[in-house]
Short mmCIF file of C-alpha atoms in Angstrom, two decimals:
data_model
loop_
_atom_site.label_atom_id
_atom_site.label_comp_id
_atom_site.label_asym_id
_atom_site.label_seq_id
_atom_site.Cartn_x
_atom_site.Cartn_y
_atom_site.Cartn_z
CA MET A 1 16.81 13.96 21.83
CA SER A 2 17.88 11.95 18.79
CA LYS A 3 16.07 12.49 15.52
CA PRO A 4 14.65 8.92 15.22
CA ARG A 5 13.37 9.10 18.77
CA SER A 6 11.81 12.47 18.05
CA LYS A 7 10.02 10.98 15.01
CA LEU A 8 8.73 8.07 17.10
CA ASN A 9 7.40 10.52 19.69
CA ILE A 10 5.57 12.48 16.99
CA ILE A 11 4.02 9.29 15.58
CA PHE A 12 2.96 8.09 19.05
CA PHE A 13 1.53 11.51 19.87
CA SER A 14 -0.36 11.60 16.55
CA VAL A 15 -1.88 8.15 17.12
CA VAL A 16 -3.02 9.11 20.63
CA ILE A 17 -4.54 12.37 19.32
CA GLY A 18 -6.24 10.43 16.52
CA PHE A 19 -7.87 8.01 18.95
CA LEU A 20 -8.87 10.86 21.30
CA ALA A 21 -10.45 12.80 18.42
CA GLY A 22 -12.26 9.66 17.25
CA GLY A 23 -13.50 9.14 20.80
CA ILE A 24 -14.84 12.70 21.01
CA ILE A 25 -16.67 12.30 17.69
CA LEU A 26 -18.16 8.98 18.82
CA LYS A 27 -19.29 10.53 22.11
CA LEU A 28 -20.91 13.47 20.30
CA ALA A 29 -22.68 10.98 18.04
CA GLY A 30 -24.07 9.17 21.08
CA TYR A 31 -21.77 6.14 21.24
CA SER A 32 -19.52 4.94 24.04
CA PRO A 33 -15.89 5.34 22.86
CA ILE A 34 -14.65 2.70 25.31
CA GLU A 35 -17.22 0.20 24.07
CA VAL A 36 -16.44 0.98 20.41
CA TYR A 37 -12.68 0.66 20.89
CA PHE A 38 -13.15 -2.59 22.81
CA ILE A 39 -15.21 -3.99 19.93
CA MET A 40 -12.50 -2.91 17.47
CA LEU A 41 -9.80 -4.54 19.57
CA LYS A 42 -11.77 -7.74 20.00
CA GLY A 43 -12.70 -7.73 16.31
CA THR A 44 -9.05 -7.46 15.33
CA PHE A 45 -7.35 -9.87 17.74
CA GLY A 46 -10.28 -11.97 18.98
CA SER A 47 -9.41 -15.03 16.89
CA LEU A 48 -6.88 -16.30 14.36
CA LYS A 49 -9.42 -15.67 11.61
CA PHE A 50 -9.67 -11.98 12.57
CA VAL A 51 -5.87 -11.63 12.72
CA SER A 52 -5.67 -13.24 9.28
CA TYR A 53 -8.18 -10.76 7.84
CA GLY A 54 -6.19 -7.90 9.36
CA ILE A 55 -3.02 -9.17 7.65
CA LEU A 56 -4.90 -9.52 4.35
CA LYS A 57 -5.97 -5.87 4.66
CA ALA A 58 -2.44 -4.83 5.59
CA THR A 59 -0.48 -6.58 2.82
CA PRO A 60 -1.34 -4.20 -0.09
CA LEU A 61 -1.01 -1.20 2.25
CA ILE A 62 2.52 -2.21 3.28
CA LEU A 63 3.54 -2.38 -0.39
CA THR A 64 1.86 0.82 -1.58
CA GLY A 65 3.33 2.55 1.50
CA LEU A 66 6.72 1.17 0.51
CA SER A 67 6.21 2.48 -3.03
CA VAL A 68 5.36 5.99 -1.83
CA MET A 69 8.24 5.86 0.67
CA PHE A 70 10.75 4.92 -2.03
CA ALA A 71 9.78 7.89 -4.19
CA PHE A 72 9.74 10.22 -1.15
CA ARG A 73 13.27 9.20 -0.22
CA THR A 74 14.47 10.19 -3.68
CA GLY A 75 12.70 13.56 -3.73
CA LEU A 76 9.60 12.51 -5.68
CA PHE A 77 5.92 12.36 -4.71
CA ASN A 78 4.41 9.19 -6.14
CA ILE A 79 0.70 9.87 -5.92
CA GLY A 80 0.25 7.32 -8.72
CA ALA A 81 0.57 4.20 -6.56
CA GLU A 82 -3.16 3.64 -7.12
CA GLY A 83 -2.78 3.45 -10.91
CA GLN A 84 0.32 1.27 -10.67
CA PHE A 85 -1.60 -1.04 -8.32
CA ILE A 86 -4.43 -1.30 -10.88
CA VAL A 87 -2.00 -2.08 -13.72
CA GLY A 88 -0.46 -4.88 -11.64
CA SER A 89 -3.97 -6.23 -10.99
CA ILE A 90 -4.85 -6.19 -14.71
CA VAL A 91 -1.70 -8.10 -15.66
CA ALA A 92 -2.17 -10.65 -12.86
CA ALA A 93 -5.83 -11.31 -13.62
CA SER A 94 -5.35 -11.65 -17.38
CA MET A 95 -2.23 -13.81 -17.17
CA GLY A 96 -3.79 -15.87 -14.43
CA TYR A 97 -6.67 -16.71 -16.75
CA TYR A 98 -5.15 -16.85 -20.25
CA LEU A 99 -1.64 -18.18 -19.52
CA HIS A 100 -1.23 -21.92 -18.86
CA LEU A 101 1.74 -22.90 -16.74
CA PRO A 102 2.43 -25.43 -13.95
CA ALA A 103 1.70 -24.50 -10.35
CA ILE A 104 4.47 -22.61 -8.49
CA ILE A 105 5.95 -21.39 -11.81
CA HIS A 106 2.68 -19.74 -12.85
CA PRO A 107 2.39 -17.24 -9.95
CA ILE A 108 6.12 -16.49 -10.04
CA VAL A 109 5.96 -15.58 -13.75
CA ILE A 110 2.86 -13.46 -13.16
CA LEU A 111 4.40 -11.61 -10.21
CA VAL A 112 7.56 -10.82 -12.18
CA ILE A 113 5.66 -9.51 -15.22
CA ALA A 114 3.10 -7.57 -13.14
CA THR A 115 5.95 -5.98 -11.18
CA ILE A 116 7.66 -4.90 -14.41
CA ALA A 117 4.33 -3.60 -15.78
CA GLY A 118 3.76 -1.52 -12.64
CA GLY A 119 7.33 -0.27 -12.93
CA LEU A 120 6.83 0.81 -16.54
CA TRP A 121 3.58 2.58 -15.58
CA GLY A 122 5.43 4.48 -12.86
CA GLY A 123 8.35 4.99 -15.25
CA ILE A 124 6.10 6.96 -17.62
CA ALA A 125 5.77 9.69 -14.99
CA GLY A 126 9.51 9.45 -14.31
CA PHE A 127 10.29 9.83 -18.01
CA PHE A 128 8.04 12.91 -18.38
CA LYS A 129 9.61 14.42 -15.26
CA ALA A 130 13.17 13.76 -16.41
CA LYS A 131 12.71 14.65 -20.08
CA PHE A 132 10.19 17.50 -20.03
CA GLY A 133 10.05 18.59 -16.39
CA VAL A 134 6.38 17.56 -16.03
CA ASN A 135 5.40 17.54 -12.36
CA GLU A 136 5.04 13.91 -11.29
CA VAL A 137 1.98 14.72 -9.15
CA ILE A 138 0.02 15.86 -12.20
CA SER A 139 1.16 13.06 -14.49
CA THR A 140 0.55 10.32 -11.92
CA ILE A 141 -2.96 11.62 -11.16
CA MET A 142 -3.76 11.40 -14.89
CA LEU A 143 -2.18 7.95 -15.08
CA ASN A 144 -4.38 6.83 -12.17
CA TRP A 145 -7.51 7.65 -14.15
CA ILE A 146 -6.15 6.06 -17.33
CA ALA A 147 -5.42 2.87 -15.38
CA LEU A 148 -8.93 2.83 -13.90
CA TYR A 149 -10.63 3.12 -17.30
CA LEU A 150 -8.17 0.65 -18.81
CA SER A 151 -9.15 -1.85 -16.10
CA ASN A 152 -12.86 -1.35 -16.82
CA TYR A 153 -12.17 -1.83 -20.53
CA VAL A 154 -10.34 -5.11 -19.83
CA VAL A 155 -13.23 -6.33 -17.66
CA ALA A 156 -15.58 -5.84 -20.62
CA ILE A 157 -13.50 -7.92 -23.09
CA GLU A 158 -15.85 -10.64 -24.34
CA SER A 159 -13.53 -13.63 -23.91
CA PHE A 160 -12.55 -12.49 -20.41
CA ALA A 161 -15.91 -11.43 -18.97
CA ARG A 162 -17.64 -14.15 -16.94
CA ARG A 163 -20.66 -11.97 -16.45
CA THR A 164 -21.41 -8.27 -16.37
CA ASN A 165 -18.81 -6.37 -14.36
CA VAL A 166 -16.75 -9.46 -13.40
CA THR A 167 -14.05 -11.42 -15.25
CA HIS A 168 -13.30 -15.12 -15.11
CA SER A 169 -11.28 -16.20 -12.10
CA ILE A 170 -7.60 -17.04 -12.43
CA GLN A 171 -6.63 -20.70 -12.79
CA SER A 172 -5.90 -22.65 -9.61
CA THR A 173 -2.22 -22.95 -10.71
CA ALA A 174 -1.88 -19.16 -10.43
CA SER A 175 -3.34 -18.86 -6.95
CA ILE A 176 -1.05 -18.10 -3.99
CA ARG A 177 -3.59 -19.04 -1.32
CA LEU A 178 -2.27 -21.36 1.37
CA LEU A 179 -3.49 -24.95 0.83
CA GLY A 180 -5.21 -23.74 -2.37
CA GLU A 181 -8.27 -25.70 -3.41
CA TRP A 182 -7.17 -28.73 -1.35
CA LYS A 183 -8.67 -27.26 1.83
CA LYS A 184 -12.11 -27.45 0.18
CA THR A 185 -11.80 -31.12 -0.76
CA GLU A 186 -13.14 -33.93 1.40
CA ALA A 187 -9.62 -34.89 2.51
CA GLY A 188 -8.79 -31.28 3.31
CA LEU A 189 -11.97 -30.71 5.30
CA ASP A 190 -11.37 -33.96 7.23
CA TRP A 191 -7.84 -32.88 8.15
CA LEU A 192 -8.85 -29.36 9.10
CA SER A 193 -11.76 -30.58 11.22
CA GLY A 194 -9.15 -32.26 13.45
CA HIS A 195 -7.32 -28.93 13.90
CA PRO A 196 -9.92 -26.36 15.06
CA MET A 197 -7.48 -23.40 15.18
CA LEU A 198 -6.21 -24.02 11.65
CA PHE A 199 -9.78 -24.61 10.46
CA ASP A 200 -10.64 -21.14 11.74
CA LEU A 201 -7.55 -19.64 10.12
CA PHE A 202 -8.07 -21.24 6.71
CA LYS A 203 -11.63 -19.99 6.44
CA THR A 204 -10.03 -16.80 5.14
CA GLN A 205 -8.09 -16.21 1.89
CA ILE A 206 -4.79 -16.38 3.79
CA ASN A 207 -1.95 -16.47 1.26
CA PHE A 208 1.77 -15.95 0.71
CA GLY A 209 1.32 -12.22 0.05
CA ILE A 210 2.55 -11.10 3.47
CA VAL A 211 5.77 -13.13 2.98
CA VAL A 212 6.39 -11.39 -0.35
CA ALA A 213 5.63 -8.01 1.26
CA ILE A 214 8.19 -8.64 4.02
CA LEU A 215 10.77 -9.66 1.39
CA ALA A 216 10.02 -6.41 -0.49
CA VAL A 217 10.58 -4.44 2.74
CA VAL A 218 13.96 -6.11 3.25
CA LEU A 219 14.97 -5.63 -0.39
CA SER A 220 13.93 -1.95 -0.39
CA GLY A 221 15.92 -1.32 2.78
CA PHE A 222 18.93 -3.07 1.26
CA ILE A 223 18.74 -1.06 -1.98
CA LEU A 224 18.35 2.26 -0.18
CA ASN A 225 20.95 1.73 2.52
CA LYS A 226 23.50 -0.75 1.22
CA THR A 227 23.94 -0.15 -2.50
CA THR A 228 25.48 2.51 -4.72
CA LEU A 229 22.15 2.84 -6.51
CA GLY A 230 20.39 3.65 -3.23
CA TYR A 231 23.07 6.16 -2.28
CA SER A 232 22.79 7.99 -5.63
CA LEU A 233 18.96 7.95 -5.50
CA LYS A 234 18.95 9.42 -2.00
CA ALA A 235 21.57 11.99 -3.03
CA VAL A 236 19.20 13.18 -5.77
CA GLY A 237 16.43 13.34 -3.18
CA TYR A 238 18.47 15.42 -0.73
CA ASN A 239 19.78 17.90 -3.31
CA LYS A 240 19.57 17.21 -7.03
CA HIS A 241 21.86 20.13 -7.92
CA ALA A 242 24.61 18.87 -5.63
CA ALA A 243 24.06 15.34 -6.93
CA GLU A 244 24.40 16.55 -10.53
CA PHE A 245 27.53 18.49 -9.61
CA GLY A 246 28.89 15.27 -8.10
CA GLY A 247 28.50 13.45 -11.43
CA ILE A 248 25.18 11.68 -10.85
CA ASP A 249 22.85 11.43 -13.86
CA VAL A 250 19.82 13.01 -12.18
CA LYS A 251 17.37 12.39 -15.06
CA LYS A 252 18.22 8.69 -15.15
CA LYS A 253 17.81 8.42 -11.38
CA VAL A 254 14.39 10.12 -11.52
CA PHE A 255 13.20 7.51 -14.02
CA THR A 256 14.77 4.68 -12.01
CA SER A 257 13.15 5.85 -8.79
CA MET A 258 9.69 6.07 -10.33
CA PHE A 259 10.18 2.68 -12.01
CA ILE A 260 11.03 1.00 -8.69
CA ALA A 261 8.17 2.77 -6.88
CA GLY A 262 5.74 1.69 -9.63
CA ALA A 263 7.10 -1.86 -9.57
CA ILE A 264 6.34 -2.19 -5.84
CA SER A 265 2.76 -0.97 -6.32
CA GLY A 266 2.33 -3.27 -9.33
CA LEU A 267 3.45 -6.16 -7.14
CA ALA A 268 0.83 -5.15 -4.56
CA GLY A 269 -1.92 -5.27 -7.20
CA ALA A 270 -0.80 -8.68 -8.45
CA LEU A 271 -0.72 -10.15 -4.93
CA GLN A 272 -4.21 -8.84 -4.25
CA VAL A 273 -5.57 -10.65 -7.32
CA LEU A 274 -3.62 -13.90 -6.91
CA GLY A 275 -4.25 -14.11 -3.18
CA VAL A 276 -7.61 -12.46 -2.49
CA SER A 277 -9.94 -11.37 -5.28
CA GLN A 278 -8.86 -13.96 -7.92
CA ASN A 279 -10.46 -11.81 -10.65
CA LEU A 280 -11.13 -8.26 -11.81
CA SER A 281 -14.37 -6.36 -11.45
CA THR A 282 -15.56 -3.02 -12.78
CA LEU A 283 -14.27 -0.12 -10.72
CA ALA A 284 -16.79 2.61 -9.99
CA ALA A 285 -14.06 4.63 -8.27
CA MET A 286 -10.51 4.35 -7.01
CA GLU A 287 -10.15 1.62 -4.37
CA GLY A 288 -7.79 3.78 -2.33
CA TYR A 289 -4.86 1.40 -1.80
CA GLY A 290 -2.42 3.88 -3.33
CA PHE A 291 -3.76 6.87 -1.41
CA ASP A 292 -3.69 4.93 1.86
CA GLY A 293 -0.08 4.17 1.01
CA ILE A 294 0.72 7.86 1.49
CA ALA A 295 -0.57 7.66 5.07
CA VAL A 296 1.37 4.43 5.65
CA ALA A 297 4.61 5.97 4.38
CA LEU A 298 4.16 9.09 6.53
CA MET A 299 3.35 7.11 9.64
CA GLY A 300 6.26 4.78 8.90
CA ALA A 301 8.61 7.81 8.97
CA ASN A 302 9.56 7.04 5.35
CA THR A 303 11.53 3.93 6.28
CA PRO A 304 10.98 0.38 4.96
CA LEU A 305 10.58 -1.12 8.43
CA GLY A 306 8.29 1.72 9.45
CA CYS A 307 6.07 0.98 6.44
CA LEU A 308 5.80 -2.65 7.54
CA PHE A 309 4.55 -1.75 11.02
CA SER A 310 2.37 1.17 9.96
CA GLY A 311 0.84 -1.01 7.20
CA LEU A 312 -0.03 -3.66 9.79
CA PHE A 313 -1.46 -0.97 12.06
CA PHE A 314 -3.65 0.53 9.33
CA GLY A 315 -4.72 -2.94 8.17
CA ALA A 316 -5.82 -3.84 11.70
CA LEU A 317 -7.55 -0.47 12.10
CA LYS A 318 -9.44 -0.84 8.83
CA TYR A 319 -10.55 -4.41 9.53
CA GLY A 320 -11.42 -3.67 13.17
CA GLY A 321 -13.32 -0.60 11.98
CA THR A 322 -15.76 -2.76 10.04
CA LYS A 323 -16.78 -4.50 13.29
CA ILE A 324 -18.22 -1.36 14.83
CA GLN A 325 -20.85 -1.15 12.08
CA THR A 326 -22.56 -4.33 13.25
CA PRO A 327 -24.98 -4.75 16.20
CA PRO A 328 -25.03 -3.95 19.04
CA ILE A 329 -22.82 -0.89 18.31
CA ASN A 330 -23.97 0.16 14.81
CA ALA A 331 -21.44 3.00 14.83
CA PRO A 332 -20.32 4.62 11.56
CA SER A 333 -17.10 3.15 10.16
CA GLU A 334 -16.24 6.66 8.90
CA THR A 335 -14.96 7.26 12.43
CA VAL A 336 -11.94 5.12 11.56
CA ASN A 337 -11.25 7.20 8.45
CA ILE A 338 -11.48 10.39 10.51
CA MET A 339 -8.99 8.93 13.00
CA VAL A 340 -6.60 8.01 10.17
CA GLY A 341 -6.92 11.51 8.71
CA ILE A 342 -6.15 13.15 12.05
CA ILE A 343 -3.18 10.86 12.64
CA VAL A 344 -1.72 11.74 9.23
CA LEU A 345 -2.43 15.45 9.78
CA PHE A 346 -0.49 15.53 13.04
CA ILE A 347 2.36 13.45 11.58
CA ALA A 348 2.62 15.78 8.59
CA MET A 349 2.56 19.00 10.64
CA PRO A 350 6.18 18.84 11.89
CA LYS A 351 7.26 18.36 8.28
CA LEU A 352 5.28 21.45 7.33
CA PHE A 353 7.04 23.38 10.08
CA ASP A 354 10.40 22.07 8.82
CA VAL A 355 9.62 23.26 5.29
CA ILE A 356 8.59 26.71 6.57
CA LYS A 357 11.76 26.93 8.70
CA LYS A 358 13.95 25.98 5.72
CA LYS A 359 12.23 28.53 3.47
CA LEU A 360 12.68 31.29 6.06
CA ALA A 361 16.33 30.36 6.59
CA GLU A 362 16.93 30.35 2.84
CA ARG A 363 15.28 33.76 2.45
CA LYS A 364 17.37 35.15 5.31
CA ARG A 365 20.56 33.79 3.72
CA VAL A 366 19.69 35.36 0.35
CA LYS A 367 19.10 38.76 2.04
CA MET A 368 22.44 38.51 3.82
CA ASP A 369 24.21 37.66 0.56
CA ASP A 370 22.61 40.72 -1.07
#
């Protein structure tokens, strides 16, 4: 059995186990699993509007998954995607409100700067890792909290705050929503009323974010698989000592890898503001986009294309999961989170076994050498 096929089998097996476990929990709680899953399916694919909401949920997850995947592939664990996402959001919201530029140019400028800002935020952890050997897990966790409190500070700035806990919305020139404000005008409503399917679709905040996410998937795959940079980054990930012996500047690559990973998460945060929220609000806790990205990367077998499909899957699951809370089911949406946790657990287990096998083999080799 080929390795990719083996990975696909593990993912499929994990998903099935996750749904079975969710079904058992629902049954124990007094709900019909078949009825709940049918509601989820109908709530996800029942109309164009539902599909659109699923894609909106999936877009940031695809990108944070891609960010985590990129670091994984180069031997780093980017648990700071959440903080990098927040930094991208801060830059997008503030530049969307304060900066005055023509439409089309405005969102492009914001996306570029927010991406760089996210990259620099991720690069801090890369710099500490390369220069002082600070574990990137610890530094990125701290950076997550700094980003959260920085965001809450920005929300409270007097000239930016529209009311308590919410900032002013971005200008219409910065928005990336399809049809923008035109769909709310009299002419727009007249046109949409003649196209019932599109009218249903444009009720949501559908935007260009998914297109940008797909481009990021393609670009990440190209960098990792078709460029010298990608080859050297992966070489560091496989074995940094061998890479260093081969003449690769490992410290520089560690910073570069964390910069790119942070940039992708920063882009995710910017797209979320420009396409969906249109402003910033006070964060009582982490929103979880970065942490969900870890699950997306694992389920996507740490490949760009895998992140695209697993992000869409998780997006659909999360949106469909909200439907089971409403009558007549009234089931707890936590069931979906339990299913996701079980899926990730089963996907991660073979990796755990691989690590244990490698450690045992290494120990055996050392004993033989002695």
